[in-house]
mmCIF file of C-alpha atoms in Angstrom:
data_model
loop_
_atom_site.group_PDB
_atom_site.id
_atom_site.type_symbol
_atom_site.label_atom_id
_atom_site.label_comp_id
_atom_site.label_asym_id
_atom_site.label_seq_id
_atom_site.Cartn_x
_atom_site.Cartn_y
_atom_site.Cartn_z
ATOM 1 C CA MET A 1 -1.203 -226.696 62.654
ATOM 2 C CA PRO A 2 -2.895 -225.517 65.882
ATOM 3 C CA GLU A 3 -4.495 -222.077 65.941
ATOM 4 C CA ALA A 4 -2.723 -219.272 67.784
ATOM 5 C CA ASN A 5 -4.025 -218.702 71.273
ATOM 6 C CA PRO A 6 -5.688 -215.258 71.181
ATOM 7 C CA ALA A 7 -4.981 -214.821 74.891
ATOM 8 C CA HIS A 8 -1.309 -214.511 74.045
ATOM 9 C CA THR A 9 -1.503 -212.468 70.863
ATOM 10 C CA PRO A 10 0.445 -209.230 71.394
ATOM 11 C CA ARG A 11 -1.461 -206.023 70.808
ATOM 12 C CA THR A 12 -0.364 -203.552 68.178
ATOM 13 C CA ALA A 13 -0.423 -199.809 68.696
ATOM 14 C CA ASP A 14 -3.052 -199.267 65.974
ATOM 15 C CA ALA A 15 -5.630 -201.844 67.090
ATOM 16 C CA PRO A 16 -7.707 -200.508 70.006
ATOM 17 C CA VAL A 17 -9.756 -203.070 71.900
ATOM 18 C CA THR A 18 -12.570 -203.049 74.425
ATOM 19 C CA VAL A 19 -11.435 -202.030 77.902
ATOM 20 C CA LEU A 20 -12.652 -203.364 81.228
ATOM 21 C CA SER A 21 -12.196 -201.270 84.381
ATOM 22 C CA ALA A 22 -12.645 -201.970 88.073
ATOM 23 C CA LYS A 23 -12.855 -199.310 90.783
ATOM 24 C CA PRO A 24 -12.358 -198.784 93.559
ATOM 25 C CA VAL A 25 -9.967 -201.628 94.198
ATOM 26 C CA VAL A 26 -8.721 -201.256 97.767
ATOM 27 C CA LEU A 27 -5.209 -202.130 98.865
ATOM 28 C CA PRO A 28 -4.696 -202.244 102.645
ATOM 29 C CA ALA A 29 -2.287 -199.510 103.739
ATOM 30 C CA PRO A 30 -1.518 -199.707 107.478
ATOM 31 C CA GLY A 31 -0.157 -196.445 108.814
ATOM 32 C CA ARG A 32 -1.371 -194.392 105.830
ATOM 33 C CA GLY A 33 -4.586 -193.308 107.491
ATOM 34 C CA GLU A 34 -6.585 -194.287 104.400
ATOM 35 C CA ASP A 35 -6.429 -197.542 102.501
ATOM 36 C CA LEU A 36 -5.172 -197.054 98.950
ATOM 37 C CA ARG A 37 -7.972 -196.876 96.406
ATOM 38 C CA VAL A 38 -7.073 -197.544 92.784
ATOM 39 C CA ARG A 39 -8.645 -198.014 89.391
ATOM 40 C CA VAL A 40 -7.513 -200.890 87.171
ATOM 41 C CA SER A 41 -8.176 -200.755 83.421
ATOM 42 C CA ALA A 42 -7.211 -203.551 81.048
ATOM 43 C CA PRO A 43 -7.885 -204.824 77.543
ATOM 44 C CA ALA A 44 -10.757 -207.286 77.503
ATOM 45 C CA THR A 45 -8.626 -209.704 75.490
ATOM 46 C CA GLY A 46 -4.958 -210.499 75.016
ATOM 47 C CA GLY A 47 -2.250 -211.854 77.247
ATOM 48 C CA ASP A 48 1.269 -211.044 78.407
ATOM 49 C CA LEU A 49 0.002 -207.532 79.118
ATOM 50 C CA PRO A 50 2.511 -204.942 80.340
ATOM 51 C CA VAL A 51 1.677 -202.964 83.478
ATOM 52 C CA LEU A 52 1.624 -199.150 83.546
ATOM 53 C CA VAL A 53 1.219 -197.385 86.903
ATOM 54 C CA PHE A 54 0.045 -193.773 86.567
ATOM 55 C CA SER A 55 0.487 -191.063 89.225
ATOM 56 C CA HIS A 56 -1.970 -188.168 88.967
ATOM 57 C CA GLY A 57 -1.211 -184.484 89.427
ATOM 58 C CA PHE A 58 -2.122 -182.455 92.525
ATOM 59 C CA GLY A 59 -5.774 -182.789 93.516
ATOM 60 C CA TRP A 60 -6.785 -185.380 90.935
ATOM 61 C CA SER A 61 -7.721 -189.015 91.523
ATOM 62 C CA MET A 62 -8.005 -192.417 89.903
ATOM 63 C CA ASP A 63 -10.811 -190.977 87.731
ATOM 64 C CA GLY A 64 -8.628 -188.409 85.958
ATOM 65 C CA TYR A 65 -6.527 -188.436 82.805
ATOM 66 C CA ALA A 66 -8.921 -190.498 80.704
ATOM 67 C CA PRO A 67 -7.507 -189.149 77.411
ATOM 68 C CA LEU A 68 -4.275 -191.015 78.148
ATOM 69 C CA THR A 69 -5.181 -193.852 80.488
ATOM 70 C CA ASP A 70 -8.117 -195.093 78.427
ATOM 71 C CA PHE A 71 -5.993 -194.960 75.280
ATOM 72 C CA TRP A 72 -3.142 -196.911 76.872
ATOM 73 C CA ALA A 73 -5.515 -199.585 78.134
ATOM 74 C CA ALA A 74 -7.173 -199.881 74.725
ATOM 75 C CA HIS A 75 -3.748 -200.428 73.198
ATOM 76 C CA GLY A 76 -2.561 -203.287 75.350
ATOM 77 C CA PHE A 77 -1.575 -201.961 78.791
ATOM 78 C CA VAL A 78 -2.952 -202.791 82.202
ATOM 79 C CA VAL A 79 -3.218 -199.270 83.614
ATOM 80 C CA VAL A 80 -3.319 -198.823 87.386
ATOM 81 C CA GLN A 81 -4.278 -195.419 88.806
ATOM 82 C CA PRO A 82 -3.883 -194.915 92.554
ATOM 83 C CA THR A 83 -5.657 -192.077 94.326
ATOM 84 C CA HIS A 84 -3.044 -190.179 96.351
ATOM 85 C CA LEU A 85 -3.801 -188.419 99.634
ATOM 86 C CA ASP A 86 -3.770 -184.971 98.022
ATOM 87 C CA SER A 87 -6.829 -185.890 95.927
ATOM 88 C CA ARG A 88 -9.760 -183.514 96.204
ATOM 89 C CA THR A 89 -11.948 -186.599 96.631
ATOM 90 C CA LEU A 90 -10.371 -187.180 100.053
ATOM 91 C CA ALA A 91 -10.508 -183.534 101.215
ATOM 92 C CA LEU A 92 -7.523 -183.884 103.519
ATOM 93 C CA PRO A 93 -7.270 -180.767 105.743
ATOM 94 C CA ALA A 94 -4.219 -178.588 105.189
ATOM 95 C CA ASP A 95 -3.251 -179.034 108.832
ATOM 96 C CA ASP A 96 -3.411 -182.828 108.668
ATOM 97 C CA PRO A 97 -0.143 -184.189 110.106
ATOM 98 C CA ARG A 98 0.352 -186.266 106.939
ATOM 99 C CA THR A 99 0.368 -183.224 104.658
ATOM 100 C CA PRO A 100 4.126 -182.482 104.851
ATOM 101 C CA HIS A 101 4.832 -186.121 104.047
ATOM 102 C CA ILE A 102 2.416 -186.631 101.156
ATOM 103 C CA TRP A 103 5.250 -186.461 98.623
ATOM 104 C CA ARG A 104 6.805 -189.508 100.279
ATOM 105 C CA ILE A 105 3.475 -191.310 100.781
ATOM 106 C CA ARG A 106 2.824 -190.842 97.059
ATOM 107 C CA ILE A 107 5.984 -192.820 96.290
ATOM 108 C CA GLU A 108 4.928 -195.508 98.732
ATOM 109 C CA ASP A 109 1.553 -195.643 96.948
ATOM 110 C CA LEU A 110 3.232 -196.589 93.674
ATOM 111 C CA LYS A 111 5.333 -199.254 95.355
ATOM 112 C CA ARG A 112 2.241 -200.575 97.143
ATOM 113 C CA VAL A 113 0.586 -200.986 93.737
ATOM 114 C CA LEU A 114 3.533 -203.021 92.475
ATOM 115 C CA ASP A 115 3.494 -205.118 95.643
ATOM 116 C CA GLY A 116 -0.244 -205.714 95.230
ATOM 117 C CA LEU A 117 -0.453 -206.819 91.614
ATOM 118 C CA ASP A 118 -1.997 -210.150 92.637
ATOM 119 C CA VAL A 119 -4.900 -208.347 94.317
ATOM 120 C CA LEU A 120 -5.334 -205.947 91.406
ATOM 121 C CA GLU A 121 -5.223 -208.774 88.888
ATOM 122 C CA ALA A 122 -8.000 -210.598 90.717
ATOM 123 C CA ALA A 123 -10.177 -207.475 90.834
ATOM 124 C CA VAL A 124 -10.849 -207.362 87.095
ATOM 125 C CA PRO A 125 -12.936 -210.286 85.830
ATOM 126 C CA GLY A 126 -10.949 -212.355 83.376
ATOM 127 C CA LEU A 127 -7.622 -210.623 83.999
ATOM 128 C CA ALA A 128 -6.028 -213.407 86.055
ATOM 129 C CA GLY A 129 -2.907 -214.855 84.456
ATOM 130 C CA ARG A 130 -2.667 -212.190 81.749
ATOM 131 C CA LEU A 131 -0.127 -209.764 83.285
ATOM 132 C CA ASP A 132 3.507 -209.612 82.250
ATOM 133 C CA ARG A 133 5.259 -208.705 85.498
ATOM 134 C CA ASP A 134 8.593 -208.353 83.736
ATOM 135 C CA ARG A 135 7.292 -205.399 81.713
ATOM 136 C CA VAL A 136 6.384 -202.632 84.140
ATOM 137 C CA ALA A 137 6.458 -198.876 83.500
ATOM 138 C CA VAL A 138 5.429 -195.777 85.447
ATOM 139 C CA ALA A 139 4.022 -192.496 84.226
ATOM 140 C CA GLY A 140 2.820 -189.289 85.824
ATOM 141 C CA HIS A 141 1.852 -185.681 85.255
ATOM 142 C CA SER A 142 3.194 -182.675 87.187
ATOM 143 C CA TRP A 143 3.488 -183.739 90.844
ATOM 144 C CA GLY A 144 2.713 -187.236 89.637
ATOM 145 C CA ALA A 145 5.693 -187.051 87.300
ATOM 146 C CA GLN A 146 7.922 -186.164 90.242
ATOM 147 C CA THR A 147 6.478 -189.121 92.141
ATOM 148 C CA ALA A 148 7.081 -191.480 89.222
ATOM 149 C CA SER A 149 10.595 -190.119 88.622
ATOM 150 C CA THR A 150 11.798 -191.370 92.009
ATOM 151 C CA LEU A 151 11.095 -194.948 90.961
ATOM 152 C CA LEU A 152 13.300 -194.268 87.927
ATOM 153 C CA GLY A 153 16.176 -193.108 90.153
ATOM 154 C CA ALA A 154 15.599 -189.408 90.861
ATOM 155 C CA ARG A 155 16.240 -188.331 94.447
ATOM 156 C CA VAL A 156 15.210 -185.433 96.663
ATOM 157 C CA LEU A 157 17.981 -183.188 97.960
ATOM 158 C CA GLY A 158 18.107 -182.495 101.673
ATOM 159 C CA PRO A 159 18.629 -179.021 103.177
ATOM 160 C CA ASP A 160 22.370 -179.670 103.004
ATOM 161 C CA GLY A 161 22.187 -180.387 99.279
ATOM 162 C CA VAL A 162 22.921 -184.080 99.761
ATOM 163 C CA PRO A 163 20.677 -186.497 97.812
ATOM 164 C CA GLY A 164 18.232 -188.358 100.018
ATOM 165 C CA GLU A 165 17.317 -192.017 100.031
ATOM 166 C CA ASP A 166 17.409 -194.045 96.832
ATOM 167 C CA LEU A 167 13.742 -194.930 96.219
ATOM 168 C CA SER A 168 14.207 -196.427 92.764
ATOM 169 C CA ASP A 169 12.503 -199.721 91.963
ATOM 170 C CA ALA A 170 14.167 -202.387 89.847
ATOM 171 C CA ARG A 171 10.758 -203.696 88.760
ATOM 172 C CA VAL A 172 10.208 -200.530 86.724
ATOM 173 C CA LYS A 173 11.792 -200.698 83.285
ATOM 174 C CA ALA A 174 10.688 -197.376 81.722
ATOM 175 C CA GLY A 175 8.794 -194.163 82.406
ATOM 176 C CA VAL A 176 6.822 -191.328 80.841
ATOM 177 C CA LEU A 177 7.230 -188.035 82.726
ATOM 178 C CA LEU A 178 4.751 -185.335 81.704
ATOM 179 C CA ALA A 179 5.448 -181.724 82.719
ATOM 180 C CA LEU A 180 7.990 -182.759 85.359
ATOM 181 C CA THR A 181 9.353 -179.778 87.268
ATOM 182 C CA GLY A 182 13.027 -178.857 87.080
ATOM 183 C CA LEU A 183 15.824 -178.163 89.537
ATOM 184 C CA GLY A 184 15.134 -176.737 92.975
ATOM 185 C CA ASP A 185 17.746 -174.000 92.604
ATOM 186 C CA ASP A 186 15.222 -172.134 90.463
ATOM 187 C CA LEU A 187 12.239 -172.232 92.825
ATOM 188 C CA THR A 188 10.594 -168.996 93.869
ATOM 189 C CA PRO A 189 11.098 -168.092 97.556
ATOM 190 C CA PHE A 190 7.503 -169.141 98.289
ATOM 191 C CA ALA A 191 7.949 -172.544 96.623
ATOM 192 C CA ALA A 192 11.303 -173.122 98.316
ATOM 193 C CA GLU A 193 9.728 -172.446 101.723
ATOM 194 C CA HIS A 194 6.523 -174.420 101.301
ATOM 195 C CA PHE A 195 7.595 -177.263 99.017
ATOM 196 C CA PRO A 196 11.030 -178.405 100.229
ATOM 197 C CA PHE A 197 10.573 -181.758 98.460
ATOM 198 C CA MET A 198 10.739 -179.936 95.114
ATOM 199 C CA ARG A 199 14.531 -180.101 95.106
ATOM 200 C CA PRO A 200 15.234 -183.058 92.843
ATOM 201 C CA SER A 201 18.505 -184.544 91.723
ATOM 202 C CA PHE A 202 18.344 -186.296 88.375
ATOM 203 C CA ASP A 203 21.973 -187.445 88.484
ATOM 204 C CA THR A 204 20.954 -191.042 89.265
ATOM 205 C CA MET A 205 17.749 -191.208 87.184
ATOM 206 C CA THR A 206 19.173 -193.884 84.905
ATOM 207 C CA THR A 207 16.022 -195.790 83.879
ATOM 208 C CA PRO A 208 14.910 -195.011 80.292
ATOM 209 C CA ALA A 209 12.241 -192.320 80.119
ATOM 210 C CA LEU A 210 10.300 -190.089 77.765
ATOM 211 C CA ILE A 211 10.164 -186.567 79.194
ATOM 212 C CA VAL A 212 7.443 -184.266 77.842
ATOM 213 C CA ALA A 213 7.640 -180.487 78.224
ATOM 214 C CA GLY A 214 5.507 -177.674 76.849
ATOM 215 C CA ASP A 215 7.384 -174.701 75.439
ATOM 216 C CA SER A 216 4.700 -172.353 76.848
ATOM 217 C CA ASP A 217 4.566 -173.944 80.318
ATOM 218 C CA ARG A 218 5.402 -171.127 82.708
ATOM 219 C CA SER A 219 5.226 -172.251 86.314
ATOM 220 C CA PRO A 220 4.484 -169.837 89.178
ATOM 221 C CA LEU A 221 6.809 -172.013 91.260
ATOM 222 C CA SER A 222 9.919 -171.233 89.217
ATOM 223 C CA THR A 223 11.967 -168.137 88.498
ATOM 224 C CA ARG A 224 12.746 -169.567 85.046
ATOM 225 C CA GLY A 225 10.644 -169.978 81.960
ATOM 226 C CA PRO A 226 9.421 -173.106 80.159
ATOM 227 C CA ASP A 227 12.964 -174.454 79.758
ATOM 228 C CA TRP A 228 12.782 -175.356 83.490
ATOM 229 C CA PHE A 229 10.741 -178.392 82.474
ATOM 230 C CA THR A 230 13.564 -179.697 80.298
ATOM 231 C CA ASP A 231 15.934 -180.084 83.284
ATOM 232 C CA PRO A 232 15.018 -183.758 83.840
ATOM 233 C CA TYR A 233 16.274 -184.506 80.335
ATOM 234 C CA THR A 234 19.350 -182.272 80.522
ATOM 235 C CA HIS A 235 20.545 -183.466 83.923
ATOM 236 C CA SER A 236 19.758 -187.179 83.844
ATOM 237 C CA PRO A 237 22.054 -189.889 82.471
ATOM 238 C CA GLY A 238 21.198 -192.917 80.402
ATOM 239 C CA SER A 239 18.678 -193.369 77.629
ATOM 240 C CA LYS A 240 16.326 -190.392 77.608
ATOM 241 C CA THR A 241 14.074 -188.743 75.044
ATOM 242 C CA LEU A 242 12.676 -185.223 75.279
ATOM 243 C CA LEU A 243 9.438 -184.311 73.522
ATOM 244 C CA THR A 244 8.932 -180.555 73.408
ATOM 245 C CA LEU A 245 5.359 -179.634 72.495
ATOM 246 C CA PHE A 246 4.947 -176.331 70.672
ATOM 247 C CA GLY A 247 2.461 -173.971 72.325
ATOM 248 C CA ALA A 248 1.724 -176.402 75.156
ATOM 249 C CA GLU A 249 1.088 -175.197 78.679
ATOM 250 C CA HIS A 250 0.998 -177.295 81.842
ATOM 251 C CA SER A 251 -1.995 -179.422 80.853
ATOM 252 C CA LEU A 252 -0.245 -180.309 77.578
ATOM 253 C CA GLY A 253 -3.372 -179.783 75.508
ATOM 254 C CA GLY A 254 -5.841 -181.326 77.949
ATOM 255 C CA ILE A 255 -4.512 -184.626 79.287
ATOM 256 C CA PRO A 256 -6.159 -184.337 82.755
ATOM 257 C CA GLY A 257 -9.568 -184.822 81.138
ATOM 258 C CA TYR A 258 -11.971 -183.767 78.444
ATOM 259 C CA GLU A 259 -13.181 -180.155 78.771
ATOM 260 C CA VAL A 260 -11.924 -179.748 82.332
ATOM 261 C CA ALA A 261 -11.513 -176.265 83.767
ATOM 262 C CA GLU A 262 -7.795 -176.694 84.452
ATOM 263 C CA THR A 263 -6.987 -177.006 80.744
ATOM 264 C CA THR A 264 -5.643 -173.657 79.559
ATOM 265 C CA ASP A 265 -4.359 -174.800 76.164
ATOM 266 C CA GLU A 266 -7.019 -177.163 74.846
ATOM 267 C CA SER A 267 -5.787 -178.975 71.758
ATOM 268 C CA PRO A 268 -7.266 -182.324 70.701
ATOM 269 C CA GLU A 269 -4.478 -182.614 68.120
ATOM 270 C CA ARG A 270 -1.798 -182.254 70.790
ATOM 271 C CA VAL A 271 -3.478 -184.833 73.013
ATOM 272 C CA ALA A 272 -3.774 -187.238 70.074
ATOM 273 C CA LEU A 273 -0.065 -186.819 69.387
ATOM 274 C CA LEU A 274 0.717 -187.607 73.020
ATOM 275 C CA GLN A 275 -1.488 -190.675 72.885
ATOM 276 C CA ARG A 276 0.382 -192.033 69.863
ATOM 277 C CA LEU A 277 3.908 -191.097 70.923
ATOM 278 C CA THR A 278 3.685 -192.229 74.544
ATOM 279 C CA THR A 279 2.187 -195.560 73.506
ATOM 280 C CA ALA A 280 4.817 -196.125 70.832
ATOM 281 C CA TYR A 281 7.611 -195.124 73.225
ATOM 282 C CA LEU A 282 6.459 -197.489 75.968
ATOM 283 C CA ARG A 283 6.038 -200.377 73.556
ATOM 284 C CA ASP A 284 9.570 -199.778 72.313
ATOM 285 C CA ALA A 285 11.115 -199.299 75.768
ATOM 286 C CA LEU A 286 9.457 -202.484 77.064
ATOM 287 C CA HIS A 287 10.592 -204.434 73.981
ATOM 288 C CA LEU A 288 7.087 -205.094 72.711
ATOM 289 C CA ASP A 289 7.493 -203.444 69.303
ATOM 290 C CA ASP A 290 10.703 -202.376 67.575
ATOM 291 C CA THR A 291 9.147 -200.455 64.666
ATOM 292 C CA GLY A 292 6.276 -198.322 66.006
ATOM 293 C CA TRP A 293 8.394 -195.769 67.861
ATOM 294 C CA LYS A 294 10.647 -195.098 64.897
ATOM 295 C CA ALA A 295 7.621 -194.689 62.648
ATOM 296 C CA ALA A 296 5.910 -192.308 65.081
ATOM 297 C CA ALA A 297 9.069 -190.219 65.470
ATOM 298 C CA THR A 298 9.522 -190.030 61.713
ATOM 299 C CA GLU A 299 5.896 -188.990 61.249
ATOM 300 C CA LEU A 300 6.377 -186.107 63.695
ATOM 301 C CA GLU A 301 9.632 -185.017 62.090
ATOM 302 C CA GLU A 302 8.206 -185.053 58.564
ATOM 303 C CA ALA A 303 4.882 -183.395 59.363
ATOM 304 C CA PRO A 304 4.377 -180.157 57.372
ATOM 305 C CA HIS A 305 3.304 -178.349 60.550
ATOM 306 C CA PRO A 306 4.786 -180.373 63.431
ATOM 307 C CA LEU A 307 3.277 -180.019 66.893
ATOM 308 C CA GLY A 308 6.605 -180.642 68.591
ATOM 309 C CA GLU A 309 10.108 -181.994 68.296
ATOM 310 C CA LEU A 310 12.073 -184.925 69.695
ATOM 311 C CA ARG A 311 15.602 -185.131 71.050
ATOM 312 C CA SER A 312 17.257 -188.279 72.327
ATOM 313 C CA LYS A 313 20.468 -189.264 74.049
#
C-alpha cells in the first residue's frame, strides 16, 4: 500500500508545526495611494491549507497580533495580514484626503488579498499548490473586526438609516470577530460626529461567525457598557456563537502582542484560551474537524474556574 502523501495530511489543532513567513509581500493597488503590503505566514508542511485573512485594529500593521496569528499558522492556516492605511507605520496625516474613506479602503484591502492569492502563494517558498481556496475565513480585532464583518454581510447605515452597499464576499465561509463594536444608536456625540461609518447593521450578517466580547470592555465611543460588544451576536441572523470573556477589556488579555503598552488586562491564560477556541471554531466552521470545537467548548464549560462562557444560535 502506498504511503500517505505528507503534503496532503490535514493538520490537527494540537500539533503545532514550523511556520514560514514572508513580508512585505506587495500587492499593486492603483488608486489607493500606497500599494498594499502584507505578511503571509504558513505551515512549513502540509497541504490543502485553509486561508485566514486578518484585519488589524487601529494603528497596527502586518507585524501585530502575533499571539493569535502565529498560533493559527502553526496549526494549519495560511494567515494573511494586510497593513491598512491607518497603520502607524505609514504615518498618514490626519488631513490626508483618504482619511474619511479609510474604513472603505480597509474592506477593499481584504478583497484585494483574496483576489491576489496567486501572488501571495508564490511569495512563500514551497507554498505553491498547497492552498485550499474553498476554505477561506476572515478575522479581525476592534476596527479590524468591523472591517471583516462587512465581508460576512454586515452593512454600514447611511445618514438616512438605510443600509449601504452589500460588500459581502461569497468566498468567505466563516469569521472570528474580536471586540467588534455594537450599534451606532449608542455612540457618544463625539463618535457619531467623527466616525459616521460606525453605524453598522447586522441584519444581513448571515455568514457563520464567532463573536468575542470582554465583559469589562468599556468603550469611550459608546454610551453603553460592555454589553455593547454583544450586539453583533444579538442582532445578526444565522449560525453565530458568542464567547464572553470574564474580566476582559478591549485587548482581550493581550492579543495585539506580547507585553505591548496597549494591553490593559494582560492575561496569558485568556490569550491561550482564545488561541484554542478560535482555532477549534475555525476548523469546525470550515469543515476540517468535527470534534475539536465540541471538545474545546466542553472543556470551557466544565472548568472549575472558567475564563468565559459560550452561547450559540
